[in-house]
PDB file of C-alpha atoms in Angstrom:
ATOM      1  CA  MET A  36     132.585 119.412  -3.519  1.00  0.00           C
ATOM      2  CA  ARG A  37     128.743 119.595  -3.060  1.00  0.00           C
ATOM      3  CA  ASP A  38     127.008 117.245  -5.492  1.00  0.00           C
ATOM      4  CA  HIS A  39     123.585 119.065  -5.150  1.00  0.00           C
ATOM      5  CA  PRO A  40     122.489 122.535  -6.341  1.00  0.00           C
ATOM      6  CA  CYS A  41     123.013 125.306  -3.753  1.00  0.00           C
ATOM      7  CA  GLN A  42     122.822 129.175  -3.579  1.00  0.00           C
ATOM      8  CA  PRO A  43     124.217 131.871  -1.364  1.00  0.00           C
ATOM      9  CA  LEU A  44     122.674 132.177   2.160  1.00  0.00           C
ATOM     10  CA  THR A  45     120.746 135.336   2.647  1.00  0.00           C
ATOM     11  CA  GLY A  46     118.912 137.068   5.416  1.00  0.00           C
ATOM     12  CA  TYR A  47     121.652 136.854   7.934  1.00  0.00           C
ATOM     13  CA  ALA A  48     123.060 140.325   8.120  1.00  0.00           C
ATOM     14  CA  PRO A  49     126.125 140.772  10.478  1.00  0.00           C
ATOM     15  CA  VAL A  50     124.554 141.693  13.922  1.00  0.00           C
ATOM     16  CA  ASP A  51     126.780 142.496  16.825  1.00  0.00           C
ATOM     17  CA  ASP A  52     126.160 141.063  20.415  1.00  0.00           C
ATOM     18  CA  SER A  53     124.383 144.232  21.515  1.00  0.00           C
ATOM     19  CA  GLU A  54     121.910 144.370  18.819  1.00  0.00           C
ATOM     20  CA  GLY A  55     121.431 140.699  19.053  1.00  0.00           C
ATOM     21  CA  LEU A  56     120.814 140.824  22.720  1.00  0.00           C
ATOM     22  CA  ALA A  57     118.432 143.637  22.223  1.00  0.00           C
ATOM     23  CA  ARG A  58     116.419 141.904  19.441  1.00  0.00           C
ATOM     24  CA  ALA A  59     116.291 138.593  21.526  1.00  0.00           C
ATOM     25  CA  THR A  60     114.971 140.581  24.536  1.00  0.00           C
ATOM     26  CA  ALA A  61     112.300 142.352  22.602  1.00  0.00           C
ATOM     27  CA  PHE A  62     111.166 138.973  21.099  1.00  0.00           C
ATOM     28  CA  ARG A  63     111.013 137.319  24.438  1.00  0.00           C
ATOM     29  CA  THR A  64     109.080 140.324  25.983  1.00  0.00           C
ATOM     30  CA  LEU A  65     106.714 140.064  23.135  1.00  0.00           C
ATOM     31  CA  MET A  66     106.112 136.315  23.473  1.00  0.00           C
ATOM     32  CA  ALA A  67     106.155 136.359  27.540  1.00  0.00           C
ATOM     33  CA  ALA A  68     102.851 138.430  26.996  1.00  0.00           C
ATOM     34  CA  ARG A  69     101.290 135.562  25.057  1.00  0.00           C
ATOM     35  CA  ARG A  70      98.413 134.026  26.834  1.00  0.00           C
ATOM     36  CA  THR A  71      96.073 131.007  26.110  1.00  0.00           C
ATOM     37  CA  VAL A  72      92.596 132.731  25.762  1.00  0.00           C
ATOM     38  CA  ARG A  73      89.062 131.045  26.100  1.00  0.00           C
ATOM     39  CA  GLU A  74      87.111 134.021  25.725  1.00  0.00           C
ATOM     40  CA  PHE A  75      87.027 135.721  22.285  1.00  0.00           C
ATOM     41  CA  SER A  76      85.524 138.456  20.664  1.00  0.00           C
ATOM     42  CA  ASP A  77      83.809 137.957  17.247  1.00  0.00           C
ATOM     43  CA  ARG A  78      85.540 140.991  15.727  1.00  0.00           C
ATOM     44  CA  PRO A  79      86.767 140.120  12.356  1.00  0.00           C
ATOM     45  CA  VAL A  80      90.474 139.328  11.616  1.00  0.00           C
ATOM     46  CA  SER A  81      91.797 140.331   8.055  1.00  0.00           C
ATOM     47  CA  ARG A  82      92.274 137.238   5.857  1.00  0.00           C
ATOM     48  CA  ALA A  83      95.679 138.921   4.803  1.00  0.00           C
ATOM     49  CA  ILE A  84      96.892 138.592   8.453  1.00  0.00           C
ATOM     50  CA  VAL A  85      95.987 134.841   8.500  1.00  0.00           C
ATOM     51  CA  GLU A  86      97.664 134.415   5.348  1.00  0.00           C
ATOM     52  CA  GLN A  87     100.901 135.900   6.454  1.00  0.00           C
ATOM     53  CA  ALA A  88     100.815 133.996   9.710  1.00  0.00           C
ATOM     54  CA  LEU A  89     100.335 130.660   7.646  1.00  0.00           C
ATOM     55  CA  LEU A  90     103.264 131.597   5.330  1.00  0.00           C
ATOM     56  CA  THR A  91     105.313 132.170   8.395  1.00  0.00           C
ATOM     57  CA  ALA A  92     104.161 128.597   9.614  1.00  0.00           C
ATOM     58  CA  GLY A  93     104.981 127.171   6.076  1.00  0.00           C
ATOM     59  CA  SER A  94     108.796 128.315   6.476  1.00  0.00           C
ATOM     60  CA  ALA A  95     109.362 126.126   9.346  1.00  0.00           C
ATOM     61  CA  PRO A  96     112.082 123.231   9.241  1.00  0.00           C
ATOM     62  CA  SER A  97     110.871 119.954   8.343  1.00  0.00           C
ATOM     63  CA  GLY A  98     112.378 116.479   7.804  1.00  0.00           C
ATOM     64  CA  ALA A  99     113.869 116.339   4.299  1.00  0.00           C
ATOM     65  CA  ASN A 100     112.136 119.635   3.625  1.00  0.00           C
ATOM     66  CA  HIS A 101     108.923 117.512   2.876  1.00  0.00           C
ATOM     67  CA  GLN A 102     106.623 120.269   4.879  1.00  0.00           C
ATOM     68  CA  PRO A 103     104.133 117.624   5.982  1.00  0.00           C
ATOM     69  CA  TRP A 104     101.479 119.794   7.324  1.00  0.00           C
ATOM     70  CA  PHE A 105      98.129 121.138   5.868  1.00  0.00           C
ATOM     71  CA  PHE A 106      96.168 124.105   7.390  1.00  0.00           C
ATOM     72  CA  SER A 107      92.409 124.112   6.977  1.00  0.00           C
ATOM     73  CA  VAL A 108      90.953 127.555   7.791  1.00  0.00           C
ATOM     74  CA  ILE A 109      87.319 127.049   8.842  1.00  0.00           C
ATOM     75  CA  GLU A 110      84.822 129.886   8.051  1.00  0.00           C
ATOM     76  CA  SER A 111      81.616 128.209   7.596  1.00  0.00           C
ATOM     77  CA  PRO A 112      79.087 128.476  10.312  1.00  0.00           C
ATOM     78  CA  ASP A 113      77.765 124.933   9.570  1.00  0.00           C
ATOM     79  CA  ALA A 114      81.376 123.480   9.851  1.00  0.00           C
ATOM     80  CA  ARG A 115      81.983 125.311  12.907  1.00  0.00           C
ATOM     81  CA  ALA A 116      78.870 124.032  14.858  1.00  0.00           C
ATOM     82  CA  ARG A 117      79.677 120.597  13.710  1.00  0.00           C
ATOM     83  CA  ILE A 118      83.114 120.886  15.117  1.00  0.00           C
ATOM     84  CA  ARG A 119      81.963 122.163  18.278  1.00  0.00           C
ATOM     85  CA  ALA A 120      79.375 119.559  18.820  1.00  0.00           C
ATOM     86  CA  ALA A 121      81.946 116.852  18.199  1.00  0.00           C
ATOM     87  CA  ALA A 122      84.657 118.458  20.349  1.00  0.00           C
ATOM     88  CA  GLU A 123      82.291 119.037  23.349  1.00  0.00           C
ATOM     89  CA  ALA A 124      80.861 115.363  22.970  1.00  0.00           C
ATOM     90  CA  GLU A 125      84.571 114.158  23.171  1.00  0.00           C
ATOM     91  CA  GLU A 126      85.410 116.554  26.087  1.00  0.00           C
ATOM     92  CA  ARG A 127      82.379 115.546  28.001  1.00  0.00           C
ATOM     93  CA  GLU A 128      83.520 111.881  27.904  1.00  0.00           C
ATOM     94  CA  PHE A 129      87.085 112.903  28.806  1.00  0.00           C
ATOM     95  CA  TYR A 130      85.974 114.927  32.056  1.00  0.00           C
ATOM     96  CA  ALA A 131      83.407 112.168  32.939  1.00  0.00           C
ATOM     97  CA  GLU A 132      85.229 108.995  32.144  1.00  0.00           C
ATOM     98  CA  LYS A 133      88.349 108.986  30.268  1.00  0.00           C
ATOM     99  CA  ALA A 134      90.685 111.234  32.443  1.00  0.00           C
ATOM    100  CA  PRO A 135      92.306 109.976  35.387  1.00  0.00           C
ATOM    101  CA  GLN A 136      91.698 112.054  38.720  1.00  0.00           C
ATOM    102  CA  GLU A 137      95.584 113.170  38.740  1.00  0.00           C
ATOM    103  CA  TRP A 138      94.815 114.596  35.257  1.00  0.00           C
ATOM    104  CA  LEU A 139      91.692 116.497  36.405  1.00  0.00           C
ATOM    105  CA  ASP A 140      93.610 117.668  39.494  1.00  0.00           C
ATOM    106  CA  ALA A 141      96.332 119.205  37.310  1.00  0.00           C
ATOM    107  CA  LEU A 142      93.575 120.922  35.117  1.00  0.00           C
ATOM    108  CA  ALA A 143      91.548 122.298  38.023  1.00  0.00           C
ATOM    109  CA  PRO A 144      93.451 125.557  38.569  1.00  0.00           C
ATOM    110  CA  LEU A 145      93.239 126.318  34.867  1.00  0.00           C
ATOM    111  CA  GLY A 146      89.321 126.107  34.944  1.00  0.00           C
ATOM    112  CA  THR A 147      88.829 124.072  31.815  1.00  0.00           C
ATOM    113  CA  ASP A 148      85.721 122.122  30.942  1.00  0.00           C
ATOM    114  CA  PRO A 149      83.583 120.734  28.179  1.00  0.00           C
ATOM    115  CA  ASP A 150      82.276 123.945  27.081  1.00  0.00           C
ATOM    116  CA  LYS A 151      84.049 125.005  23.824  1.00  0.00           C
ATOM    117  CA  ARG A 152      81.689 127.815  22.704  1.00  0.00           C
ATOM    118  CA  PHE A 153      84.908 129.735  21.489  1.00  0.00           C
ATOM    119  CA  ILE A 154      84.884 127.334  18.486  1.00  0.00           C
ATOM    120  CA  GLU A 155      82.005 129.362  17.175  1.00  0.00           C
ATOM    121  CA  VAL A 156      82.801 132.772  18.388  1.00  0.00           C
ATOM    122  CA  ALA A 157      86.502 133.275  17.467  1.00  0.00           C
ATOM    123  CA  PRO A 158      86.862 134.558  13.893  1.00  0.00           C
ATOM    124  CA  VAL A 159      89.838 132.254  13.065  1.00  0.00           C
ATOM    125  CA  LEU A 160      89.668 128.434  13.374  1.00  0.00           C
ATOM    126  CA  ILE A 161      92.644 126.573  11.874  1.00  0.00           C
ATOM    127  CA  ALA A 162      92.478 122.619  11.771  1.00  0.00           C
ATOM    128  CA  ILE A 163      96.149 121.618  11.466  1.00  0.00           C
ATOM    129  CA  PHE A 164      96.859 118.366   9.831  1.00  0.00           C
ATOM    130  CA  ALA A 165     100.014 116.014   9.725  1.00  0.00           C
ATOM    131  CA  GLN A 166     100.669 114.251   6.546  1.00  0.00           C
ATOM    132  CA  LYS A 167     102.063 110.732   6.552  1.00  0.00           C
ATOM    133  CA  ARG A 168     103.280 111.025   2.622  1.00  0.00           C
ATOM    134  CA  GLY A 169     103.763 113.986   0.404  1.00  0.00           C
ATOM    135  CA  GLY A 170     107.031 115.761  -0.496  1.00  0.00           C
ATOM    136  CA  PRO A 171     108.194 119.351  -1.265  1.00  0.00           C
ATOM    137  CA  ASN A 172     106.286 119.649  -4.707  1.00  0.00           C
ATOM    138  CA  PRO A 173     102.588 119.558  -5.310  1.00  0.00           C
ATOM    139  CA  GLY A 174     101.506 116.160  -6.319  1.00  0.00           C
ATOM    140  CA  ASP A 175     104.564 114.282  -4.524  1.00  0.00           C
ATOM    141  CA  ASP A 176     103.726 110.928  -2.881  1.00  0.00           C
ATOM    142  CA  LYS A 177     106.830 110.221  -0.938  1.00  0.00           C
ATOM    143  CA  LYS A 178     107.343 109.200   2.749  1.00  0.00           C
ATOM    144  CA  ASN A 179     107.505 112.112   5.177  1.00  0.00           C
ATOM    145  CA  TYR A 180     109.968 112.045   7.935  1.00  0.00           C
ATOM    146  CA  TYR A 181     109.790 113.498  11.520  1.00  0.00           C
ATOM    147  CA  VAL A 182     106.233 114.366  11.007  1.00  0.00           C
ATOM    148  CA  GLN A 183     105.179 115.273  14.536  1.00  0.00           C
ATOM    149  CA  GLU A 184     108.248 117.212  15.103  1.00  0.00           C
ATOM    150  CA  SER A 185     108.032 119.220  11.942  1.00  0.00           C
ATOM    151  CA  VAL A 186     104.206 119.864  12.528  1.00  0.00           C
ATOM    152  CA  GLY A 187     104.819 121.021  15.944  1.00  0.00           C
ATOM    153  CA  ILE A 188     107.543 123.550  14.965  1.00  0.00           C
ATOM    154  CA  ALA A 189     105.382 124.876  12.335  1.00  0.00           C
ATOM    155  CA  THR A 190     102.412 125.239  14.805  1.00  0.00           C
ATOM    156  CA  GLY A 191     104.861 127.073  17.086  1.00  0.00           C
ATOM    157  CA  LEU A 192     105.716 129.565  14.405  1.00  0.00           C
ATOM    158  CA  LEU A 193     102.050 130.101  13.618  1.00  0.00           C
ATOM    159  CA  ILE A 194     101.190 130.900  17.203  1.00  0.00           C
ATOM    160  CA  ALA A 195     104.108 133.315  17.430  1.00  0.00           C
ATOM    161  CA  ALA A 196     103.022 135.041  14.013  1.00  0.00           C
ATOM    162  CA  LEU A 197      99.308 135.399  15.168  1.00  0.00           C
ATOM    163  CA  HIS A 198     100.538 136.640  18.466  1.00  0.00           C
ATOM    164  CA  SER A 199     102.972 139.305  16.845  1.00  0.00           C
ATOM    165  CA  ALA A 200      99.796 140.517  14.796  1.00  0.00           C
ATOM    166  CA  GLY A 201      97.987 141.176  18.223  1.00  0.00           C
ATOM    167  CA  LEU A 202      95.805 138.011  18.115  1.00  0.00           C
ATOM    168  CA  ALA A 203      95.242 135.671  21.076  1.00  0.00           C
ATOM    169  CA  THR A 204      95.265 132.112  20.468  1.00  0.00           C
ATOM    170  CA  LEU A 205      94.074 128.652  22.014  1.00  0.00           C
ATOM    171  CA  THR A 206      95.358 125.203  21.187  1.00  0.00           C
ATOM    172  CA  HIS A 207      92.520 122.567  21.530  1.00  0.00           C
ATOM    173  CA  THR A 208      93.216 118.907  21.207  1.00  0.00           C
ATOM    174  CA  PRO A 209      90.149 116.707  21.850  1.00  0.00           C
ATOM    175  CA  ALA A 210      90.805 113.067  21.594  1.00  0.00           C
ATOM    176  CA  PRO A 211      90.192 111.501  19.369  1.00  0.00           C
ATOM    177  CA  MET A 212      90.211 114.304  16.691  1.00  0.00           C
ATOM    178  CA  SER A 213      89.242 112.028  13.480  1.00  0.00           C
ATOM    179  CA  PHE A 214      86.124 114.238  13.287  1.00  0.00           C
ATOM    180  CA  LEU A 215      88.259 117.016  12.050  1.00  0.00           C
ATOM    181  CA  ALA A 216      89.413 115.310   8.952  1.00  0.00           C
ATOM    182  CA  ASP A 217      85.702 114.216   8.025  1.00  0.00           C
ATOM    183  CA  ILE A 218      84.410 117.960   8.480  1.00  0.00           C
ATOM    184  CA  CYS A 219      87.359 119.451   6.724  1.00  0.00           C
ATOM    185  CA  GLY A 220      87.324 116.729   3.789  1.00  0.00           C
ATOM    186  CA  ARG A 221      90.782 115.721   4.361  1.00  0.00           C
ATOM    187  CA  PRO A 222      92.402 112.602   2.835  1.00  0.00           C
ATOM    188  CA  ALA A 223      93.033 109.399   4.735  1.00  0.00           C
ATOM    189  CA  GLY A 224      96.724 109.811   4.875  1.00  0.00           C
ATOM    190  CA  GLU A 225      96.532 113.165   7.076  1.00  0.00           C
ATOM    191  CA  LYS A 226      95.974 112.979  10.635  1.00  0.00           C
ATOM    192  CA  PRO A 227      94.578 115.787  12.694  1.00  0.00           C
ATOM    193  CA  PHE A 228      97.269 117.383  14.885  1.00  0.00           C
ATOM    194  CA  LEU A 229      95.616 120.282  16.636  1.00  0.00           C
ATOM    195  CA  LEU A 230      92.917 122.718  16.466  1.00  0.00           C
ATOM    196  CA  LEU A 231      93.958 126.232  16.564  1.00  0.00           C
ATOM    197  CA  VAL A 232      91.616 128.979  17.748  1.00  0.00           C
ATOM    198  CA  ALA A 233      92.674 132.718  17.179  1.00  0.00           C
ATOM    199  CA  GLY A 234      91.134 136.046  17.178  1.00  0.00           C
ATOM    200  CA  HIS A 235      90.891 139.181  19.499  1.00  0.00           C
ATOM    201  CA  PRO A 236      90.282 138.457  23.117  1.00  0.00           C
ATOM    202  CA  ALA A 237      86.999 139.565  24.578  1.00  0.00           C
ATOM    203  CA  ALA A 238      86.839 142.815  26.551  1.00  0.00           C
ATOM    204  CA  ASN A 239      86.087 141.005  29.674  1.00  0.00           C
ATOM    205  CA  ALA A 240      88.523 138.122  28.976  1.00  0.00           C
ATOM    206  CA  THR A 241      90.420 136.742  31.867  1.00  0.00           C
ATOM    207  CA  VAL A 242      93.448 134.445  32.395  1.00  0.00           C
ATOM    208  CA  PRO A 243      93.791 131.775  35.236  1.00  0.00           C
ATOM    209  CA  THR A 244      96.509 132.859  37.779  1.00  0.00           C
ATOM    210  CA  ALA A 245      97.983 129.578  37.638  1.00  0.00           C
ATOM    211  CA  ALA A 246      98.653 129.881  33.923  1.00  0.00           C
ATOM    212  CA  LEU A 247     101.039 132.912  34.621  1.00  0.00           C
ATOM    213  CA  ASN A 248     103.532 130.657  36.571  1.00  0.00           C
ATOM    214  CA  LYS A 249     106.387 129.801  34.319  1.00  0.00           C
ATOM    215  CA  LYS A 250     109.490 128.191  35.153  1.00  0.00           C
ATOM    216  CA  PRO A 251     112.913 130.214  35.441  1.00  0.00           C
ATOM    217  CA  LEU A 252     115.696 129.710  33.143  1.00  0.00           C
ATOM    218  CA  ASP A 253     117.690 127.381  35.338  1.00  0.00           C
ATOM    219  CA  GLY A 254     114.440 125.338  35.568  1.00  0.00           C
ATOM    220  CA  ILE A 255     114.350 124.823  31.701  1.00  0.00           C
ATOM    221  CA  ALA A 256     117.910 125.048  30.617  1.00  0.00           C
ATOM    222  CA  ALA A 257     121.519 123.965  31.583  1.00  0.00           C
ATOM    223  CA  TRP A 258     124.876 124.681  29.995  1.00  0.00           C
ATOM    224  CA  LEU A 259     127.232 121.658  29.901  1.00  0.00           C
TER     225      LEU A 259
END
């Protein structure tokens, strides 16, 4: 006997293997077209699209269902300019002093550099925060569990949702990222996890050839 409230599972109508394979293949095809983009158009994106993508992210599994994430959608030009300035300062130091040569060599085929103009160009800028404490209800102040894993899964769903809406994305992780908490006015118990840039790609956007090299199935999975 369960000693906690439950309700019937919904959302899982029976699907035969043929239909299941078709769905899995269609989703793989959709996501295989996803690319990390650094050249964005300033074409506006409907807030309703972003809201639906955020709700998708919020449906992610999490430790004890505490949902230890917060998403700051940054629209203010002033805040965007401050974030770009802080991010570029960290990136210049990274490329000039912090990064070992092996890391720089690994990045070279991707053509990355300290220029982060996309922060001010792309219409959607989302700072993602991981919460040390919280809980499933507003105002909760409980210890959160598996925080990094939970926020990582939610971020993956957010990227997939935005891609399904026809938007390109870029994950940006300057280190340290404490300036994000300051600019977004987030409390001390939240740690910046990632800055997600999204929008329509620029008409002349390109993708590094090296980024198209994905491992085959037998390089990422095994059946035991």
